[in-house]
Amino acid sequence: LTVSLRVGKYKKTHKNIMINLMDILEVDTKKQIVRVEPLVTMGQVTALLNSIGWTLPVLPELDDLTVGGLIMGTGIESSSHKYGLFQHICTAYELVLADGSFVRCTPSENSDLFYSVPWSCGTLGFLVAAEIRIIPAKKYVKLRFEPVRGLEAICDKFALEAQRPENDFVEGLLYSLEEAVIMTGSMTDKAE
């Protein structure tokens, strides 16, 4: 599966394995984790988590992106300034290795494999499940838009907003090297 316009040659020339690993296996609000299979999409995760008052700390906005693609590829989003890339909110991976063995890896258990899985494009093993941190969600996001002019001012403003702990989201839209809008968002339970 891909959401890219570029389809790698290997996707057409190698044997495809059809899998049906698209379930949310567990939500544990005490441990603050959700355990999912690799083909679970952001749309599935957010629909379930939001309905019970939770969300992912790094939340890619395309509903079709899969957990496996975000882990094995490069998952980044406007909340990444606070929590890191998508891989940084993952607490465990479950893999089937080339020899057919099953392994669970965490920062303290099979840690060499745990830190090698992100961006590996499936070369180290077949991802069958992942545990991902969750955080309490609020009802709304208050967005602020600020136009900024000048490349140095744009960079300074983006860096400043990314340092502020009250900003849950920071994103920049560049219209040229000299014009941008820096957007910041904070979760809130009140609509103004």
PDB file of C-alpha atoms in Angstrom:
ATOM      1  CA  LEU A   1       0.000   0.000   0.000  1.00  0.00           C
ATOM      2  CA  THR A   2       1.165   3.537  -0.619  1.00  0.00           C
ATOM      3  CA  VAL A   3      -0.116   7.104  -0.437  1.00  0.00           C
ATOM      4  CA  SER A   4       2.788   8.378  -2.509  1.00  0.00           C
ATOM      5  CA  LEU A   5       2.570   9.295  -6.168  1.00  0.00           C
ATOM      6  CA  ARG A   6       5.843   7.399  -6.627  1.00  0.00           C
ATOM      7  CA  VAL A   7       5.419   3.644  -6.720  1.00  0.00           C
ATOM      8  CA  GLY A   8       8.731   1.897  -6.090  1.00  0.00           C
ATOM      9  CA  LYS A   9       9.822  -0.682  -8.653  1.00  0.00           C
ATOM     10  CA  TYR A  10      10.045  -3.279  -5.885  1.00  0.00           C
ATOM     11  CA  LYS A  11       6.282  -2.990  -5.310  1.00  0.00           C
ATOM     12  CA  LYS A  12       5.673  -4.313  -8.840  1.00  0.00           C
ATOM     13  CA  THR A  13       8.501  -6.834  -9.150  1.00  0.00           C
ATOM     14  CA  HIS A  14       8.476  -8.573  -5.754  1.00  0.00           C
ATOM     15  CA  LYS A  15       5.975 -11.050  -4.364  1.00  0.00           C
ATOM     16  CA  ASN A  16       3.167  -9.290  -2.532  1.00  0.00           C
ATOM     17  CA  ILE A  17       1.833 -10.899   0.615  1.00  0.00           C
ATOM     18  CA  MET A  18      -1.819 -10.135   1.201  1.00  0.00           C
ATOM     19  CA  ILE A  19      -2.484  -9.542   4.880  1.00  0.00           C
ATOM     20  CA  ASN A  20      -5.487  -8.545   6.906  1.00  0.00           C
ATOM     21  CA  LEU A  21      -3.760  -6.915   9.887  1.00  0.00           C
ATOM     22  CA  MET A  22      -6.028  -3.906  10.245  1.00  0.00           C
ATOM     23  CA  ASP A  23      -7.477  -4.166  13.737  1.00  0.00           C
ATOM     24  CA  ILE A  24      -7.194  -2.082  16.877  1.00  0.00           C
ATOM     25  CA  LEU A  25      -6.351  -4.774  19.414  1.00  0.00           C
ATOM     26  CA  GLU A  26      -6.465  -2.950  22.731  1.00  0.00           C
ATOM     27  CA  VAL A  27      -6.851   0.475  24.325  1.00  0.00           C
ATOM     28  CA  ASP A  28      -5.390   0.691  27.829  1.00  0.00           C
ATOM     29  CA  THR A  29      -6.135   4.103  29.336  1.00  0.00           C
ATOM     30  CA  LYS A  30      -4.346   3.218  32.596  1.00  0.00           C
ATOM     31  CA  LYS A  31      -1.055   2.508  30.781  1.00  0.00           C
ATOM     32  CA  GLN A  32      -1.974   5.151  28.175  1.00  0.00           C
ATOM     33  CA  ILE A  33      -1.311   2.957  25.154  1.00  0.00           C
ATOM     34  CA  VAL A  34      -3.177   1.661  22.159  1.00  0.00           C
ATOM     35  CA  ARG A  35      -2.072  -1.650  20.600  1.00  0.00           C
ATOM     36  CA  VAL A  36      -2.763  -1.918  16.877  1.00  0.00           C
ATOM     37  CA  GLU A  37      -1.944  -3.967  13.814  1.00  0.00           C
ATOM     38  CA  PRO A  38       0.135  -2.355  11.034  1.00  0.00           C
ATOM     39  CA  LEU A  39      -2.642  -1.637   8.539  1.00  0.00           C
ATOM     40  CA  VAL A  40      -4.725   0.332  11.027  1.00  0.00           C
ATOM     41  CA  THR A  41      -5.227   3.792   9.554  1.00  0.00           C
ATOM     42  CA  MET A  42      -5.082   7.147  11.295  1.00  0.00           C
ATOM     43  CA  GLY A  43      -8.783   7.499  10.535  1.00  0.00           C
ATOM     44  CA  GLN A  44      -9.577   4.281  12.424  1.00  0.00           C
ATOM     45  CA  VAL A  45      -7.391   5.177  15.408  1.00  0.00           C
ATOM     46  CA  THR A  46      -8.667   8.730  15.766  1.00  0.00           C
ATOM     47  CA  ALA A  47     -12.327   7.732  15.386  1.00  0.00           C
ATOM     48  CA  LEU A  48     -12.031   5.226  18.211  1.00  0.00           C
ATOM     49  CA  LEU A  49      -9.750   7.260  20.500  1.00  0.00           C
ATOM     50  CA  ASN A  50     -11.691  10.518  20.110  1.00  0.00           C
ATOM     51  CA  SER A  51     -14.930   8.744  20.986  1.00  0.00           C
ATOM     52  CA  ILE A  52     -13.474   7.836  24.402  1.00  0.00           C
ATOM     53  CA  GLY A  53     -11.637  11.132  25.028  1.00  0.00           C
ATOM     54  CA  TRP A  54      -8.101  10.204  23.920  1.00  0.00           C
ATOM     55  CA  THR A  55      -5.798  10.950  20.985  1.00  0.00           C
ATOM     56  CA  LEU A  56      -2.310  10.218  19.665  1.00  0.00           C
ATOM     57  CA  PRO A  57       0.414  12.705  20.665  1.00  0.00           C
ATOM     58  CA  VAL A  58       1.698  12.811  17.052  1.00  0.00           C
ATOM     59  CA  LEU A  59      -1.360  12.771  14.838  1.00  0.00           C
ATOM     60  CA  PRO A  60      -0.846  12.676  11.066  1.00  0.00           C
ATOM     61  CA  GLU A  61      -3.790  14.375   9.407  1.00  0.00           C
ATOM     62  CA  LEU A  62      -4.244  12.049   6.431  1.00  0.00           C
ATOM     63  CA  ASP A  63      -6.799   9.426   7.444  1.00  0.00           C
ATOM     64  CA  ASP A  64      -5.384   6.838   5.021  1.00  0.00           C
ATOM     65  CA  LEU A  65      -1.872   6.753   6.495  1.00  0.00           C
ATOM     66  CA  THR A  66      -1.218   3.443   8.258  1.00  0.00           C
ATOM     67  CA  VAL A  67       0.569   2.778  11.517  1.00  0.00           C
ATOM     68  CA  GLY A  68       2.975   0.404   9.741  1.00  0.00           C
ATOM     69  CA  GLY A  69       3.791   2.990   7.078  1.00  0.00           C
ATOM     70  CA  LEU A  70       4.388   5.707   9.663  1.00  0.00           C
ATOM     71  CA  ILE A  71       6.689   3.447  11.690  1.00  0.00           C
ATOM     72  CA  MET A  72       8.577   1.803   8.854  1.00  0.00           C
ATOM     73  CA  GLY A  73       8.624   5.024   6.846  1.00  0.00           C
ATOM     74  CA  THR A  74       8.961   8.559   8.193  1.00  0.00           C
ATOM     75  CA  GLY A  75       6.007   9.764  10.238  1.00  0.00           C
ATOM     76  CA  ILE A  76       6.042  13.488  11.002  1.00  0.00           C
ATOM     77  CA  GLU A  77       3.297  15.957  11.801  1.00  0.00           C
ATOM     78  CA  SER A  78       2.577  19.412  13.209  1.00  0.00           C
ATOM     79  CA  SER A  79       2.669  18.050  16.764  1.00  0.00           C
ATOM     80  CA  SER A  80       6.106  16.471  16.197  1.00  0.00           C
ATOM     81  CA  HIS A  81       7.863  19.556  17.617  1.00  0.00           C
ATOM     82  CA  LYS A  82       6.601  18.482  21.025  1.00  0.00           C
ATOM     83  CA  TYR A  83       6.717  14.678  20.939  1.00  0.00           C
ATOM     84  CA  GLY A  84       9.161  13.801  18.164  1.00  0.00           C
ATOM     85  CA  LEU A  85       8.435  11.739  15.078  1.00  0.00           C
ATOM     86  CA  PHE A  86       5.725   9.068  15.037  1.00  0.00           C
ATOM     87  CA  GLN A  87       8.287   6.440  16.067  1.00  0.00           C
ATOM     88  CA  HIS A  88       8.973   8.359  19.294  1.00  0.00           C
ATOM     89  CA  ILE A  89       5.455   7.711  20.608  1.00  0.00           C
ATOM     90  CA  CYS A  90       5.777   3.963  19.988  1.00  0.00           C
ATOM     91  CA  THR A  91       6.554   1.898  23.091  1.00  0.00           C
ATOM     92  CA  ALA A  92       6.773  -1.600  21.573  1.00  0.00           C
ATOM     93  CA  TYR A  93       6.891  -3.405  18.244  1.00  0.00           C
ATOM     94  CA  GLU A  94       5.936  -7.015  17.558  1.00  0.00           C
ATOM     95  CA  LEU A  95       7.707  -8.570  14.572  1.00  0.00           C
ATOM     96  CA  VAL A  96       7.999 -11.846  12.721  1.00  0.00           C
ATOM     97  CA  LEU A  97      11.637 -12.203  11.693  1.00  0.00           C
ATOM     98  CA  ALA A  98      13.035 -13.826   8.537  1.00  0.00           C
ATOM     99  CA  ASP A  99      13.554 -17.148  10.349  1.00  0.00           C
ATOM    100  CA  GLY A 100       9.846 -17.202  11.283  1.00  0.00           C
ATOM    101  CA  SER A 101      10.390 -16.367  14.952  1.00  0.00           C
ATOM    102  CA  PHE A 102       8.179 -13.877  16.773  1.00  0.00           C
ATOM    103  CA  VAL A 103       9.857 -11.126  18.781  1.00  0.00           C
ATOM    104  CA  ARG A 104       8.592  -8.259  20.911  1.00  0.00           C
ATOM    105  CA  CYS A 105      10.925  -5.303  21.247  1.00  0.00           C
ATOM    106  CA  THR A 106      10.863  -2.274  23.550  1.00  0.00           C
ATOM    107  CA  PRO A 107      13.492   0.225  24.719  1.00  0.00           C
ATOM    108  CA  SER A 108      14.561  -2.330  27.366  1.00  0.00           C
ATOM    109  CA  GLU A 109      13.752  -5.667  25.643  1.00  0.00           C
ATOM    110  CA  ASN A 110      15.550  -6.378  22.338  1.00  0.00           C
ATOM    111  CA  SER A 111      16.412  -2.673  22.314  1.00  0.00           C
ATOM    112  CA  ASP A 112      18.814  -2.906  19.366  1.00  0.00           C
ATOM    113  CA  LEU A 113      15.936  -4.109  17.203  1.00  0.00           C
ATOM    114  CA  PHE A 114      13.485  -1.606  18.734  1.00  0.00           C
ATOM    115  CA  TYR A 115      15.672   1.357  17.716  1.00  0.00           C
ATOM    116  CA  SER A 116      16.364  -0.132  14.258  1.00  0.00           C
ATOM    117  CA  VAL A 117      12.743  -0.735  13.195  1.00  0.00           C
ATOM    118  CA  PRO A 118      11.763   2.889  12.347  1.00  0.00           C
ATOM    119  CA  TRP A 119      12.544   3.821   8.741  1.00  0.00           C
ATOM    120  CA  SER A 120      13.655   0.244   7.995  1.00  0.00           C
ATOM    121  CA  CYS A 121      10.947  -0.209   5.317  1.00  0.00           C
ATOM    122  CA  GLY A 122      10.283  -3.735   6.543  1.00  0.00           C
ATOM    123  CA  THR A 123      13.813  -5.030   5.953  1.00  0.00           C
ATOM    124  CA  LEU A 124      14.331  -6.258   9.535  1.00  0.00           C
ATOM    125  CA  GLY A 125      11.103  -8.153   9.947  1.00  0.00           C
ATOM    126  CA  PHE A 126       7.385  -8.184   9.366  1.00  0.00           C
ATOM    127  CA  LEU A 127       5.571  -5.804  11.719  1.00  0.00           C
ATOM    128  CA  VAL A 128       2.471  -7.471  13.174  1.00  0.00           C
ATOM    129  CA  ALA A 129       1.593  -5.039  15.985  1.00  0.00           C
ATOM    130  CA  ALA A 130       2.702  -1.845  17.706  1.00  0.00           C
ATOM    131  CA  GLU A 131       1.981  -0.205  21.034  1.00  0.00           C
ATOM    132  CA  ILE A 132       1.589   3.561  20.806  1.00  0.00           C
ATOM    133  CA  ARG A 133       1.266   6.147  23.569  1.00  0.00           C
ATOM    134  CA  ILE A 134      -2.019   8.024  23.854  1.00  0.00           C
ATOM    135  CA  ILE A 135      -2.902  11.255  25.643  1.00  0.00           C
ATOM    136  CA  PRO A 136      -6.178  12.754  26.864  1.00  0.00           C
ATOM    137  CA  ALA A 137      -7.913  14.776  24.154  1.00  0.00           C
ATOM    138  CA  LYS A 138      -9.826  17.971  24.596  1.00  0.00           C
ATOM    139  CA  LYS A 139     -12.920  18.884  22.636  1.00  0.00           C
ATOM    140  CA  TYR A 140     -11.431  21.650  20.450  1.00  0.00           C
ATOM    141  CA  VAL A 141      -8.183  23.038  19.084  1.00  0.00           C
ATOM    142  CA  LYS A 142      -7.738  26.812  19.250  1.00  0.00           C
ATOM    143  CA  LEU A 143      -5.747  27.904  16.201  1.00  0.00           C
ATOM    144  CA  ARG A 144      -3.776  31.110  15.788  1.00  0.00           C
ATOM    145  CA  PHE A 145      -2.420  32.316  12.441  1.00  0.00           C
ATOM    146  CA  GLU A 146       0.409  34.829  12.273  1.00  0.00           C
ATOM    147  CA  PRO A 147       1.828  36.196   9.017  1.00  0.00           C
ATOM    148  CA  VAL A 148       5.622  36.592   9.108  1.00  0.00           C
ATOM    149  CA  ARG A 149       7.901  38.285   6.579  1.00  0.00           C
ATOM    150  CA  GLY A 150      11.591  37.659   5.995  1.00  0.00           C
ATOM    151  CA  LEU A 151      13.352  34.298   6.048  1.00  0.00           C
ATOM    152  CA  GLU A 152      15.225  34.954   9.293  1.00  0.00           C
ATOM    153  CA  ALA A 153      12.047  36.182  11.024  1.00  0.00           C
ATOM    154  CA  ILE A 154      10.148  33.124   9.754  1.00  0.00           C
ATOM    155  CA  CYS A 155      12.787  30.744  11.146  1.00  0.00           C
ATOM    156  CA  ASP A 156      12.974  32.638  14.447  1.00  0.00           C
ATOM    157  CA  LYS A 157       9.200  32.682  14.871  1.00  0.00           C
ATOM    158  CA  PHE A 158       8.853  28.977  14.079  1.00  0.00           C
ATOM    159  CA  ALA A 159      11.623  28.078  16.543  1.00  0.00           C
ATOM    160  CA  LEU A 160      10.108  30.303  19.248  1.00  0.00           C
ATOM    161  CA  GLU A 161       6.625  28.789  18.879  1.00  0.00           C
ATOM    162  CA  ALA A 162       8.014  25.235  18.838  1.00  0.00           C
ATOM    163  CA  GLN A 163       9.672  25.943  22.228  1.00  0.00           C
ATOM    164  CA  ARG A 164       6.442  27.034  23.915  1.00  0.00           C
ATOM    165  CA  PRO A 165       4.948  24.153  25.919  1.00  0.00           C
ATOM    166  CA  GLU A 166       1.400  25.533  25.590  1.00  0.00           C
ATOM    167  CA  ASN A 167       1.496  24.935  21.817  1.00  0.00           C
ATOM    168  CA  ASP A 168       0.250  21.456  21.017  1.00  0.00           C
ATOM    169  CA  PHE A 169       0.671  22.066  17.284  1.00  0.00           C
ATOM    170  CA  VAL A 170       3.075  24.264  15.291  1.00  0.00           C
ATOM    171  CA  GLU A 171       3.063  24.442  11.534  1.00  0.00           C
ATOM    172  CA  GLY A 172       4.448  26.821   8.946  1.00  0.00           C
ATOM    173  CA  LEU A 173       3.127  27.541   5.467  1.00  0.00           C
ATOM    174  CA  LEU A 174       5.706  29.214   3.249  1.00  0.00           C
ATOM    175  CA  TYR A 175       4.425  31.147   0.292  1.00  0.00           C
ATOM    176  CA  SER A 176       7.954  32.197  -0.709  1.00  0.00           C
ATOM    177  CA  LEU A 177      11.316  32.579   1.014  1.00  0.00           C
ATOM    178  CA  GLU A 178      10.051  35.890   2.344  1.00  0.00           C
ATOM    179  CA  GLU A 179       6.388  35.232   3.230  1.00  0.00           C
ATOM    180  CA  ALA A 180       4.872  32.668   5.575  1.00  0.00           C
ATOM    181  CA  VAL A 181       2.110  32.035   8.039  1.00  0.00           C
ATOM    182  CA  ILE A 182       3.020  30.348  11.317  1.00  0.00           C
ATOM    183  CA  MET A 183       0.076  28.472  12.806  1.00  0.00           C
ATOM    184  CA  THR A 184      -0.097  27.393  16.420  1.00  0.00           C
ATOM    185  CA  GLY A 185      -2.762  25.313  18.085  1.00  0.00           C
ATOM    186  CA  SER A 186      -3.670  24.455  21.649  1.00  0.00           C
ATOM    187  CA  MET A 187      -6.192  21.870  22.785  1.00  0.00           C
ATOM    188  CA  THR A 188      -9.080  23.328  24.774  1.00  0.00           C
ATOM    189  CA  ASP A 189     -12.497  22.315  26.058  1.00  0.00           C
ATOM    190  CA  LYS A 190     -14.038  25.744  25.355  1.00  0.00           C
ATOM    191  CA  ALA A 191     -15.195  27.195  22.049  1.00  0.00           C
ATOM    192  CA  GLU A 192     -14.922  30.968  21.829  1.00  0.00           C
TER     193      GLU A 192
END
